[in-house]
Amino acid sequence: MKTAETGKDIERAAWLLRREEVVAIPTETVYGLAGNALSNRAVSEIYAVKNRPAFDPLIIHVFPAERISNWVKAVPEQALALADALMPGPLTLLLPKSDLVPDLTTSGSSLVAVRSPRHPMAQELLAMLDFPLAAPSANPFGYISPTTAEHVARQLGDKIPYILDGGPCEVGIESTIVGWDENSRPVLYRKGGIPVEEIERITGPLRVMPHSTSNPSAPGMLKSHYAPGVPLILGSIRELLDQHPGKRIGVLSFQSHFPQIPDEHQIALSPAGDLKEAARRLFSALRHLDALGIELIIAESLPETSLGTAINDRLRRAASKN
Ligand code: TXA
Ligand code: MG
């Protein structure tokens, strides 16, 4: 058993990664569980630590963004336009993989997911390595993604040697994933930190890949994901409170306060109605409510626009575990 040290020592993280060890790193979206993407040993260790099924491929991270071209067969014009406009940032592109990327990293897929993070510590680390980093979110498979070093330590601290602490994540939800179908039409694989509207301004209308537990072209789009341990119901908070009298309940709202619920059992994601703030606080809020020893989390959907769409996607998946 290991006990992860938490610190800001980028050199130490690089040293461990060069030795094919797995290290938690900050990104602007969520913390990642990083290893050398070209090393089967490091990648196997990532799957083992996360308890992640081997059919669910990993995103590879590079900096500067130009290094993406080293790991893919070609960058189509639309992908280049997206990269120019939005990278580094919370965007992942799904492109035909170069033979240099091991099959284990992409779970045998001929496509590889690539992104260039915006977090300065992740950038500094990636720039000093001569290999890209495979990094899924640093949570046990199926649970809520971590947005602080402490979230990582609590769940994976006994399985990894080091957690690079870059503070709370600025975006708070995972990257938006975009790919192209066999007719070169753009496809949205995951809603995330870059609003769909911003992508569509560059690509035109996106086809949305439905969630599935069996769709082989989107192995990670599992319906029940981002799930807290306590059951979560999504709907009108007022009505749901009436339907569950006498229960120990936690409330997750967008802006509202509910006087009938103790303050420490409710979180308003953004009293001012700011979707960015709501995204940043979402996973911490779910973790907080999950740890209260309550019976039920009652939550409401946010406006279905901009980052609200991605937040609602996470809430629906958290609810579909029930
Ligand atoms: O913001 C993020 O993207 C974070 C940070 C750490 O970079 N990473 C992240 O990774 O969310 P992960 O592994 O938790 O989610 C990656 C998703 C999975 O649903 C996976 O199935 C999908 O990307 N994916 C990766 N490679 C793929 C491929 N070749 N084909 C289809 N889906 C792929
Ligand atoms: Mg994940």
mmCIF file of C-alpha atoms and ligand atoms in Angstrom:
data_model
loop_
_atom_site.group_PDB
_atom_site.id
_atom_site.type_symbol
_atom_site.label_atom_id
_atom_site.label_comp_id
_atom_site.label_asym_id
_atom_site.label_seq_id
_atom_site.Cartn_x
_atom_site.Cartn_y
_atom_site.Cartn_z
ATOM 1 C CA MET A 1 0.000 0.000 0.000
ATOM 2 C CA LYS A 2 1.159 3.514 -0.815
ATOM 3 C CA THR A 3 0.323 6.739 0.916
ATOM 4 C CA ALA A 4 0.198 9.606 -1.511
ATOM 5 C CA GLU A 5 2.123 12.695 -0.660
ATOM 6 C CA THR A 6 0.368 15.882 -1.776
ATOM 7 C CA GLY A 7 2.483 18.812 -2.939
ATOM 8 C CA LYS A 8 3.402 21.312 -5.633
ATOM 9 C CA ASP A 9 6.649 19.681 -6.738
ATOM 10 C CA ILE A 10 6.396 19.414 -10.535
ATOM 11 C CA GLU A 11 9.932 17.960 -10.807
ATOM 12 C CA ARG A 12 8.962 15.156 -8.472
ATOM 13 C CA ALA A 13 5.827 14.395 -10.506
ATOM 14 C CA ALA A 14 7.950 14.298 -13.681
ATOM 15 C CA TRP A 15 10.503 12.014 -12.037
ATOM 16 C CA LEU A 16 7.808 9.530 -10.991
ATOM 17 C CA LEU A 17 6.138 9.653 -14.421
ATOM 18 C CA ARG A 18 9.473 8.923 -16.146
ATOM 19 C CA ARG A 19 9.680 5.827 -13.942
ATOM 20 C CA GLU A 20 6.295 4.714 -15.347
ATOM 21 C CA GLU A 21 4.492 5.484 -12.100
ATOM 22 C CA VAL A 22 1.009 7.000 -11.893
ATOM 23 C CA VAL A 23 0.540 10.513 -10.446
ATOM 24 C CA ALA A 24 -2.583 12.644 -9.912
ATOM 25 C CA ILE A 25 -2.335 15.990 -11.705
ATOM 26 C CA PRO A 26 -4.461 19.132 -11.765
ATOM 27 C CA THR A 27 -6.143 20.277 -14.960
ATOM 28 C CA GLU A 28 -8.594 23.146 -15.470
ATOM 29 C CA THR A 29 -11.486 20.650 -15.758
ATOM 30 C CA VAL A 30 -10.949 17.950 -13.091
ATOM 31 C CA TYR A 31 -7.932 16.171 -11.582
ATOM 32 C CA GLY A 32 -6.436 13.465 -13.798
ATOM 33 C CA LEU A 33 -4.768 10.167 -12.943
ATOM 34 C CA ALA A 34 -1.737 10.488 -15.205
ATOM 35 C CA GLY A 35 0.784 8.045 -16.627
ATOM 36 C CA ASN A 36 3.064 7.777 -19.653
ATOM 37 C CA ALA A 37 0.594 7.219 -22.529
ATOM 38 C CA LEU A 38 3.237 5.268 -24.468
ATOM 39 C CA SER A 39 3.955 2.828 -21.634
ATOM 40 C CA ASN A 40 1.764 -0.255 -21.279
ATOM 41 C CA ARG A 41 2.963 -0.607 -17.715
ATOM 42 C CA ALA A 42 1.867 2.897 -16.722
ATOM 43 C CA VAL A 43 -1.437 2.611 -18.598
ATOM 44 C CA SER A 44 -2.242 -0.768 -16.986
ATOM 45 C CA GLU A 45 -1.564 0.801 -13.610
ATOM 46 C CA ILE A 46 -4.045 3.621 -14.390
ATOM 47 C CA TYR A 47 -6.769 1.066 -15.172
ATOM 48 C CA ALA A 48 -5.960 -0.894 -12.012
ATOM 49 C CA VAL A 49 -5.939 2.141 -9.675
ATOM 50 C CA LYS A 50 -9.253 3.427 -11.090
ATOM 51 C CA ASN A 51 -10.812 -0.008 -11.228
ATOM 52 C CA ARG A 52 -11.778 0.941 -14.765
ATOM 53 C CA PRO A 53 -12.880 -1.651 -17.333
ATOM 54 C CA ALA A 54 -10.276 -2.150 -20.067
ATOM 55 C CA PHE A 55 -12.823 -1.342 -22.813
ATOM 56 C CA ASP A 56 -12.990 2.330 -21.738
ATOM 57 C CA PRO A 57 -10.189 4.261 -23.514
ATOM 58 C CA LEU A 58 -8.079 7.114 -22.090
ATOM 59 C CA ILE A 59 -7.563 10.715 -23.175
ATOM 60 C CA ILE A 60 -3.983 11.693 -23.910
ATOM 61 C CA HIS A 61 -2.711 15.090 -22.820
ATOM 62 C CA VAL A 62 -0.081 17.227 -24.524
ATOM 63 C CA PHE A 63 1.382 20.713 -24.239
ATOM 64 C CA PRO A 64 1.885 22.724 -26.333
ATOM 65 C CA ALA A 65 -1.222 21.836 -28.368
ATOM 66 C CA GLU A 66 0.832 21.513 -31.582
ATOM 67 C CA ARG A 67 2.140 18.220 -30.177
ATOM 68 C CA ILE A 68 -1.269 16.666 -30.919
ATOM 69 C CA SER A 69 -0.123 16.084 -34.492
ATOM 70 C CA ASN A 70 2.597 13.680 -33.197
ATOM 71 C CA TRP A 71 -0.046 11.199 -31.987
ATOM 72 C CA VAL A 72 -2.701 11.252 -34.719
ATOM 73 C CA LYS A 73 -2.681 10.232 -38.396
ATOM 74 C CA ALA A 74 -4.061 13.552 -39.589
ATOM 75 C CA VAL A 75 -5.778 16.661 -38.262
ATOM 76 C CA PRO A 76 -8.816 17.511 -40.431
ATOM 77 C CA GLU A 77 -9.479 21.155 -41.206
ATOM 78 C CA GLN A 78 -12.372 21.476 -38.744
ATOM 79 C CA ALA A 79 -10.286 19.933 -35.957
ATOM 80 C CA LEU A 80 -7.520 22.410 -36.702
ATOM 81 C CA ALA A 81 -9.968 25.305 -36.550
ATOM 82 C CA LEU A 82 -11.257 24.051 -33.168
ATOM 83 C CA ALA A 83 -7.728 23.600 -31.862
ATOM 84 C CA ASP A 84 -6.726 27.093 -32.996
ATOM 85 C CA ALA A 85 -9.736 28.689 -31.337
ATOM 86 C CA LEU A 86 -10.126 26.659 -28.143
ATOM 87 C CA MET A 87 -6.820 25.000 -27.208
ATOM 88 C CA PRO A 88 -5.351 24.852 -24.701
ATOM 89 C CA GLY A 89 -8.674 24.427 -22.910
ATOM 90 C CA PRO A 90 -11.443 22.009 -21.939
ATOM 91 C CA LEU A 91 -11.816 20.450 -25.395
ATOM 92 C CA THR A 92 -10.911 16.887 -26.441
ATOM 93 C CA LEU A 93 -10.666 15.838 -30.087
ATOM 94 C CA LEU A 94 -11.263 12.258 -31.206
ATOM 95 C CA LEU A 95 -9.015 11.565 -34.212
ATOM 96 C CA PRO A 96 -7.483 8.569 -36.067
ATOM 97 C CA LYS A 97 -4.565 7.432 -33.925
ATOM 98 C CA SER A 98 -0.954 7.203 -34.971
ATOM 99 C CA ASP A 99 0.674 3.750 -34.710
ATOM 100 C CA LEU A 100 2.898 5.217 -31.979
ATOM 101 C CA VAL A 101 -0.012 5.214 -29.522
ATOM 102 C CA PRO A 102 -0.340 1.777 -27.883
ATOM 103 C CA ASP A 103 -3.627 -0.101 -28.404
ATOM 104 C CA LEU A 104 -3.972 -0.442 -24.644
ATOM 105 C CA THR A 105 -4.247 3.347 -24.278
ATOM 106 C CA THR A 106 -7.196 3.498 -26.724
ATOM 107 C CA SER A 107 -8.691 0.122 -25.694
ATOM 108 C CA GLY A 108 -8.039 -1.176 -29.202
ATOM 109 C CA SER A 109 -9.860 1.715 -30.906
ATOM 110 C CA SER A 110 -8.331 3.192 -34.069
ATOM 111 C CA LEU A 111 -9.269 6.608 -32.664
ATOM 112 C CA VAL A 112 -7.395 8.472 -29.973
ATOM 113 C CA ALA A 113 -8.803 11.213 -27.735
ATOM 114 C CA VAL A 114 -6.363 14.130 -27.363
ATOM 115 C CA ARG A 115 -6.433 17.354 -25.423
ATOM 116 C CA SER A 116 -4.167 20.183 -24.307
ATOM 117 C CA PRO A 117 -4.993 21.364 -20.783
ATOM 118 C CA ARG A 118 -5.000 25.026 -19.733
ATOM 119 C CA HIS A 119 -3.822 24.554 -16.132
ATOM 120 C CA PRO A 120 -0.350 26.145 -15.791
ATOM 121 C CA MET A 121 1.060 23.302 -13.618
ATOM 122 C CA ALA A 122 -0.154 20.635 -16.057
ATOM 123 C CA GLN A 123 1.384 22.644 -18.893
ATOM 124 C CA GLU A 124 4.728 23.003 -17.152
ATOM 125 C CA LEU A 125 4.777 19.280 -16.390
ATOM 126 C CA LEU A 126 3.828 18.228 -19.939
ATOM 127 C CA ALA A 127 6.367 20.580 -21.489
ATOM 128 C CA MET A 128 9.223 18.934 -19.517
ATOM 129 C CA LEU A 129 8.271 15.363 -20.529
ATOM 130 C CA ASP A 130 9.136 13.747 -23.853
ATOM 131 C CA PHE A 131 5.993 11.605 -23.806
ATOM 132 C CA PRO A 132 2.273 12.484 -23.604
ATOM 133 C CA LEU A 133 0.215 11.704 -20.488
ATOM 134 C CA ALA A 134 -2.776 9.400 -20.513
ATOM 135 C CA ALA A 135 -5.143 10.687 -17.841
ATOM 136 C CA PRO A 136 -8.697 9.733 -16.983
ATOM 137 C CA SER A 137 -10.433 11.626 -14.194
ATOM 138 C CA ALA A 138 -8.806 10.643 -10.888
ATOM 139 C CA ASN A 139 -11.839 8.984 -9.288
ATOM 140 C CA PRO A 140 -12.820 5.358 -8.811
ATOM 141 C CA PHE A 141 -14.729 4.237 -11.935
ATOM 142 C CA GLY A 142 -18.350 5.434 -11.898
ATOM 143 C CA TYR A 143 -17.947 7.980 -9.079
ATOM 144 C CA ILE A 144 -17.913 11.787 -9.199
ATOM 145 C CA SER A 145 -14.768 13.368 -10.695
ATOM 146 C CA PRO A 146 -12.372 15.129 -8.268
ATOM 147 C CA THR A 147 -11.933 18.905 -8.412
ATOM 148 C CA THR A 148 -9.444 19.272 -5.537
ATOM 149 C CA ALA A 149 -6.298 17.412 -4.475
ATOM 150 C CA GLU A 150 -8.124 16.453 -1.292
ATOM 151 C CA HIS A 151 -10.895 14.710 -3.262
ATOM 152 C CA VAL A 152 -8.194 12.588 -4.909
ATOM 153 C CA ALA A 153 -6.395 11.858 -1.637
ATOM 154 C CA ARG A 154 -9.579 10.671 0.021
ATOM 155 C CA GLN A 155 -10.375 8.098 -2.649
ATOM 156 C CA LEU A 156 -7.095 7.087 -4.265
ATOM 157 C CA GLY A 157 -4.532 8.235 -1.704
ATOM 158 C CA ASP A 158 -3.538 4.705 -0.737
ATOM 159 C CA LYS A 159 -2.959 3.634 -4.349
ATOM 160 C CA ILE A 160 -0.655 6.290 -5.820
ATOM 161 C CA PRO A 161 2.649 7.832 -4.717
ATOM 162 C CA TYR A 162 2.005 11.532 -5.408
ATOM 163 C CA ILE A 163 -0.758 14.105 -5.908
ATOM 164 C CA LEU A 164 0.309 17.312 -7.609
ATOM 165 C CA ASP A 165 -1.786 20.038 -5.956
ATOM 166 C CA GLY A 166 -2.869 22.794 -8.328
ATOM 167 C CA GLY A 167 -5.740 24.115 -6.204
ATOM 168 C CA PRO A 168 -9.446 23.802 -7.005
ATOM 169 C CA CYS A 169 -10.215 23.257 -10.710
ATOM 170 C CA GLU A 170 -11.274 26.404 -12.506
ATOM 171 C CA VAL A 171 -13.845 24.791 -14.858
ATOM 172 C CA GLY A 172 -15.029 21.941 -12.637
ATOM 173 C CA ILE A 173 -16.561 19.596 -15.224
ATOM 174 C CA GLU A 174 -14.774 17.387 -17.749
ATOM 175 C CA SER A 175 -13.745 18.446 -21.257
ATOM 176 C CA THR A 176 -16.151 18.543 -24.188
ATOM 177 C CA ILE A 177 -15.372 15.659 -26.583
ATOM 178 C CA VAL A 178 -15.797 16.165 -30.350
ATOM 179 C CA GLY A 179 -15.125 13.681 -33.165
ATOM 180 C CA TRP A 180 -16.105 13.132 -36.794
ATOM 181 C CA ASP A 181 -18.180 10.352 -38.398
ATOM 182 C CA GLU A 182 -17.280 8.389 -41.563
ATOM 183 C CA ASN A 183 -18.762 11.224 -43.642
ATOM 184 C CA SER A 184 -16.593 13.791 -41.825
ATOM 185 C CA ARG A 185 -19.595 15.237 -40.025
ATOM 186 C CA PRO A 186 -18.902 16.535 -36.490
ATOM 187 C CA VAL A 187 -20.195 14.501 -33.547
ATOM 188 C CA LEU A 188 -20.497 15.501 -29.887
ATOM 189 C CA TYR A 189 -19.358 12.581 -27.714
ATOM 190 C CA ARG A 190 -19.524 14.333 -24.350
ATOM 191 C CA LYS A 191 -20.934 17.669 -23.215
ATOM 192 C CA GLY A 192 -18.357 19.462 -21.099
ATOM 193 C CA GLY A 193 -16.393 22.562 -20.197
ATOM 194 C CA ILE A 194 -16.763 24.240 -23.589
ATOM 195 C CA PRO A 195 -20.406 24.984 -24.373
ATOM 196 C CA VAL A 196 -21.784 23.239 -27.473
ATOM 197 C CA GLU A 197 -22.802 26.621 -28.894
ATOM 198 C CA GLU A 198 -19.141 27.691 -28.986
ATOM 199 C CA ILE A 199 -18.130 24.545 -30.876
ATOM 200 C CA GLU A 200 -21.011 24.833 -33.334
ATOM 201 C CA ARG A 201 -19.991 28.382 -34.183
ATOM 202 C CA ILE A 202 -16.912 26.781 -35.743
ATOM 203 C CA THR A 203 -18.145 23.370 -36.957
ATOM 204 C CA GLY A 204 -21.820 23.973 -37.714
ATOM 205 C CA PRO A 205 -24.504 21.739 -36.109
ATOM 206 C CA LEU A 206 -23.214 18.766 -34.095
ATOM 207 C CA ARG A 207 -24.868 15.368 -33.966
ATOM 208 C CA VAL A 208 -25.110 14.257 -30.335
ATOM 209 C CA MET A 209 -23.946 10.722 -29.592
ATOM 210 C CA PRO A 210 -26.547 9.146 -27.298
ATOM 211 C CA HIS A 211 -25.434 7.672 -23.970
ATOM 212 C CA SER A 212 -25.231 3.956 -23.926
ATOM 213 C CA THR A 213 -23.859 1.107 -21.893
ATOM 214 C CA SER A 214 -23.141 -0.926 -25.005
ATOM 215 C CA ASN A 215 -22.349 1.414 -27.888
ATOM 216 C CA PRO A 216 -18.835 0.364 -28.943
ATOM 217 C CA SER A 217 -18.108 3.684 -30.662
ATOM 218 C CA ALA A 218 -18.613 5.538 -27.364
ATOM 219 C CA PRO A 219 -17.474 3.127 -24.703
ATOM 220 C CA GLY A 220 -17.278 5.699 -21.942
ATOM 221 C CA MET A 221 -20.690 7.207 -22.385
ATOM 222 C CA LEU A 222 -22.139 5.042 -19.656
ATOM 223 C CA LYS A 223 -25.553 6.166 -18.559
ATOM 224 C CA SER A 224 -24.925 5.769 -14.855
ATOM 225 C CA HIS A 225 -21.807 7.782 -14.154
ATOM 226 C CA TYR A 226 -20.764 10.689 -11.977
ATOM 227 C CA ALA A 227 -22.864 8.989 -9.322
ATOM 228 C CA PRO A 228 -22.840 9.766 -5.604
ATOM 229 C CA GLY A 229 -23.497 6.900 -3.155
ATOM 230 C CA VAL A 230 -26.757 8.438 -1.869
ATOM 231 C CA PRO A 231 -29.717 8.175 -4.322
ATOM 232 C CA LEU A 232 -30.359 11.420 -6.225
ATOM 233 C CA ILE A 233 -33.717 12.492 -7.658
ATOM 234 C CA LEU A 234 -33.999 15.250 -10.223
ATOM 235 C CA GLY A 235 -37.115 17.415 -10.567
ATOM 236 C CA SER A 236 -38.943 20.306 -8.957
ATOM 237 C CA ILE A 237 -37.334 20.649 -5.513
ATOM 238 C CA ARG A 238 -40.531 22.033 -3.954
ATOM 239 C CA GLU A 239 -42.660 19.130 -5.227
ATOM 240 C CA LEU A 240 -40.068 16.495 -4.361
ATOM 241 C CA LEU A 241 -39.780 17.840 -0.799
ATOM 242 C CA ASP A 242 -43.568 17.447 -0.434
ATOM 243 C CA GLN A 243 -43.368 13.890 -1.767
ATOM 244 C CA HIS A 244 -40.691 12.838 0.751
ATOM 245 C CA PRO A 245 -41.824 14.040 4.180
ATOM 246 C CA GLY A 246 -39.863 12.938 7.225
ATOM 247 C CA LYS A 247 -36.778 11.862 5.276
ATOM 248 C CA ARG A 248 -33.259 13.139 5.888
ATOM 249 C CA ILE A 249 -32.778 15.077 2.676
ATOM 250 C CA GLY A 250 -30.011 17.066 1.017
ATOM 251 C CA VAL A 251 -30.927 19.719 -1.551
ATOM 252 C CA LEU A 252 -28.910 20.841 -4.557
ATOM 253 C CA SER A 253 -30.432 23.887 -6.232
ATOM 254 C CA PHE A 254 -29.233 26.326 -8.859
ATOM 255 C CA GLN A 255 -29.999 29.560 -6.997
ATOM 256 C CA SER A 256 -32.680 29.008 -4.360
ATOM 257 C CA HIS A 257 -32.622 28.618 -0.582
ATOM 258 C CA PHE A 258 -35.216 26.377 1.119
ATOM 259 C CA PRO A 259 -36.090 27.564 4.671
ATOM 260 C CA GLN A 260 -37.575 24.174 5.678
ATOM 261 C CA ILE A 261 -34.161 22.467 5.136
ATOM 262 C CA PRO A 262 -31.180 22.982 7.504
ATOM 263 C CA ASP A 263 -28.558 25.235 5.910
ATOM 264 C CA GLU A 264 -25.815 22.615 6.080
ATOM 265 C CA HIS A 265 -28.032 20.181 4.128
ATOM 266 C CA GLN A 266 -28.501 22.429 1.108
ATOM 267 C CA ILE A 267 -26.283 23.972 -1.514
ATOM 268 C CA ALA A 268 -27.217 26.599 -4.075
ATOM 269 C CA LEU A 269 -24.687 26.165 -6.902
ATOM 270 C CA SER A 270 -24.797 29.844 -7.803
ATOM 271 C CA PRO A 271 -27.180 32.190 -5.965
ATOM 272 C CA ALA A 272 -26.317 34.806 -8.613
ATOM 273 C CA GLY A 273 -27.293 32.438 -11.458
ATOM 274 C CA ASP A 274 -23.812 32.163 -12.989
ATOM 275 C CA LEU A 275 -23.450 28.871 -14.911
ATOM 276 C CA LYS A 276 -19.641 28.954 -14.750
ATOM 277 C CA GLU A 277 -19.740 29.220 -10.979
ATOM 278 C CA ALA A 278 -22.306 26.396 -10.874
ATOM 279 C CA ALA A 279 -20.069 24.118 -12.982
ATOM 280 C CA ARG A 280 -17.045 24.909 -10.823
ATOM 281 C CA ARG A 281 -18.923 23.954 -7.641
ATOM 282 C CA LEU A 282 -20.983 20.994 -8.919
ATOM 283 C CA PHE A 283 -18.798 18.004 -8.028
ATOM 284 C CA SER A 284 -17.690 19.416 -4.648
ATOM 285 C CA ALA A 285 -21.336 20.022 -3.817
ATOM 286 C CA LEU A 286 -22.332 16.459 -4.728
ATOM 287 C CA ARG A 287 -19.464 15.084 -2.631
ATOM 288 C CA HIS A 288 -20.442 17.295 0.310
ATOM 289 C CA LEU A 289 -24.088 16.154 0.218
ATOM 290 C CA ASP A 290 -23.034 12.542 -0.290
ATOM 291 C CA ALA A 291 -21.011 12.645 2.969
ATOM 292 C CA LEU A 292 -23.816 14.016 5.192
ATOM 293 C CA GLY A 293 -25.348 10.684 6.144
ATOM 294 C CA ILE A 294 -28.667 11.624 4.515
ATOM 295 C CA GLU A 295 -31.111 9.282 2.747
ATOM 296 C CA LEU A 296 -31.801 11.208 -0.414
ATOM 297 C CA ILE A 297 -30.416 14.066 -2.532
ATOM 298 C CA ILE A 298 -33.034 16.178 -4.283
ATOM 299 C CA ALA A 299 -31.745 18.299 -7.165
ATOM 300 C CA GLU A 300 -33.118 20.493 -9.933
ATOM 301 C CA SER A 301 -32.028 20.907 -13.537
ATOM 302 C CA LEU A 302 -30.330 24.140 -14.568
ATOM 303 C CA PRO A 303 -31.245 26.249 -17.612
ATOM 304 C CA GLU A 304 -30.604 24.065 -20.675
ATOM 305 C CA THR A 305 -28.140 26.478 -22.259
ATOM 306 C CA SER A 306 -24.351 26.930 -22.392
ATOM 307 C CA LEU A 307 -22.670 25.085 -19.463
ATOM 308 C CA GLY A 308 -26.142 24.327 -18.060
ATOM 309 C CA THR A 309 -26.474 21.597 -20.701
ATOM 310 C CA ALA A 310 -23.308 19.874 -19.490
ATOM 311 C CA ILE A 311 -24.262 20.258 -15.809
ATOM 312 C CA ASN A 312 -27.724 18.762 -16.489
ATOM 313 C CA ASP A 313 -26.059 15.846 -18.270
ATOM 314 C CA ARG A 314 -24.027 15.105 -15.097
ATOM 315 C CA LEU A 315 -27.111 15.458 -12.880
ATOM 316 C CA ARG A 316 -29.182 13.122 -15.065
ATOM 317 C CA ARG A 317 -26.461 10.505 -14.982
ATOM 318 C CA ALA A 318 -26.073 10.852 -11.214
ATOM 319 C CA ALA A 319 -29.843 10.303 -10.976
ATOM 320 C CA SER A 320 -29.943 7.315 -13.326
ATOM 321 C CA LYS A 321 -28.088 5.185 -10.784
ATOM 322 C CA ASN A 322 -31.237 4.886 -8.642
HETATM 323 O O1 TXA B 1 -11.521 16.890 -18.715
HETATM 324 C C1 TXA B 1 -11.183 15.746 -19.008
HETATM 325 O O2 TXA B 1 -11.355 15.282 -20.139
HETATM 326 C C2 TXA B 1 -10.529 14.899 -17.898
HETATM 327 C C3 TXA B 1 -9.175 15.517 -17.569
HETATM 328 C C4 TXA B 1 -8.408 14.703 -16.562
HETATM 329 O O3 TXA B 1 -8.441 15.697 -18.732
HETATM 330 N N1 TXA B 1 -10.391 13.549 -18.331
HETATM 331 C C5 TXA B 1 -11.469 12.696 -18.429
HETATM 332 O O4 TXA B 1 -11.133 11.399 -18.784
HETATM 333 O O5 TXA B 1 -12.611 13.038 -18.215
HETATM 334 P P1 TXA B 1 -12.102 10.175 -18.575
HETATM 335 O O6 TXA B 1 -11.276 8.997 -18.900
HETATM 336 O O7 TXA B 1 -12.701 10.218 -17.234
HETATM 337 O O8 TXA B 1 -13.181 10.356 -19.676
HETATM 338 C C6 TXA B 1 -12.777 10.231 -21.022
HETATM 339 C C7 TXA B 1 -13.909 9.857 -21.891
HETATM 340 C C8 TXA B 1 -14.414 8.474 -21.595
HETATM 341 O O9 TXA B 1 -15.822 8.517 -21.594
HETATM 342 C C9 TXA B 1 -13.889 7.647 -22.764
HETATM 343 O O10 TXA B 1 -14.701 6.574 -23.080
HETATM 344 C C10 TXA B 1 -13.856 8.678 -23.875
HETATM 345 O O11 TXA B 1 -13.437 9.837 -23.241
HETATM 346 N N2 TXA B 1 -12.854 8.270 -24.870
HETATM 347 C C11 TXA B 1 -11.515 8.317 -24.756
HETATM 348 N N3 TXA B 1 -10.910 7.794 -25.836
HETATM 349 C C12 TXA B 1 -11.902 7.425 -26.664
HETATM 350 C C13 TXA B 1 -11.925 6.782 -27.935
HETATM 351 N N4 TXA B 1 -10.797 6.428 -28.566
HETATM 352 N N5 TXA B 1 -13.131 6.546 -28.483
HETATM 353 C C14 TXA B 1 -14.288 6.886 -27.843
HETATM 354 N N6 TXA B 1 -14.327 7.480 -26.637
HETATM 355 C C15 TXA B 1 -13.153 7.748 -26.049
HETATM 356 MG MG MG B 2 -14.161 10.101 -15.835
#
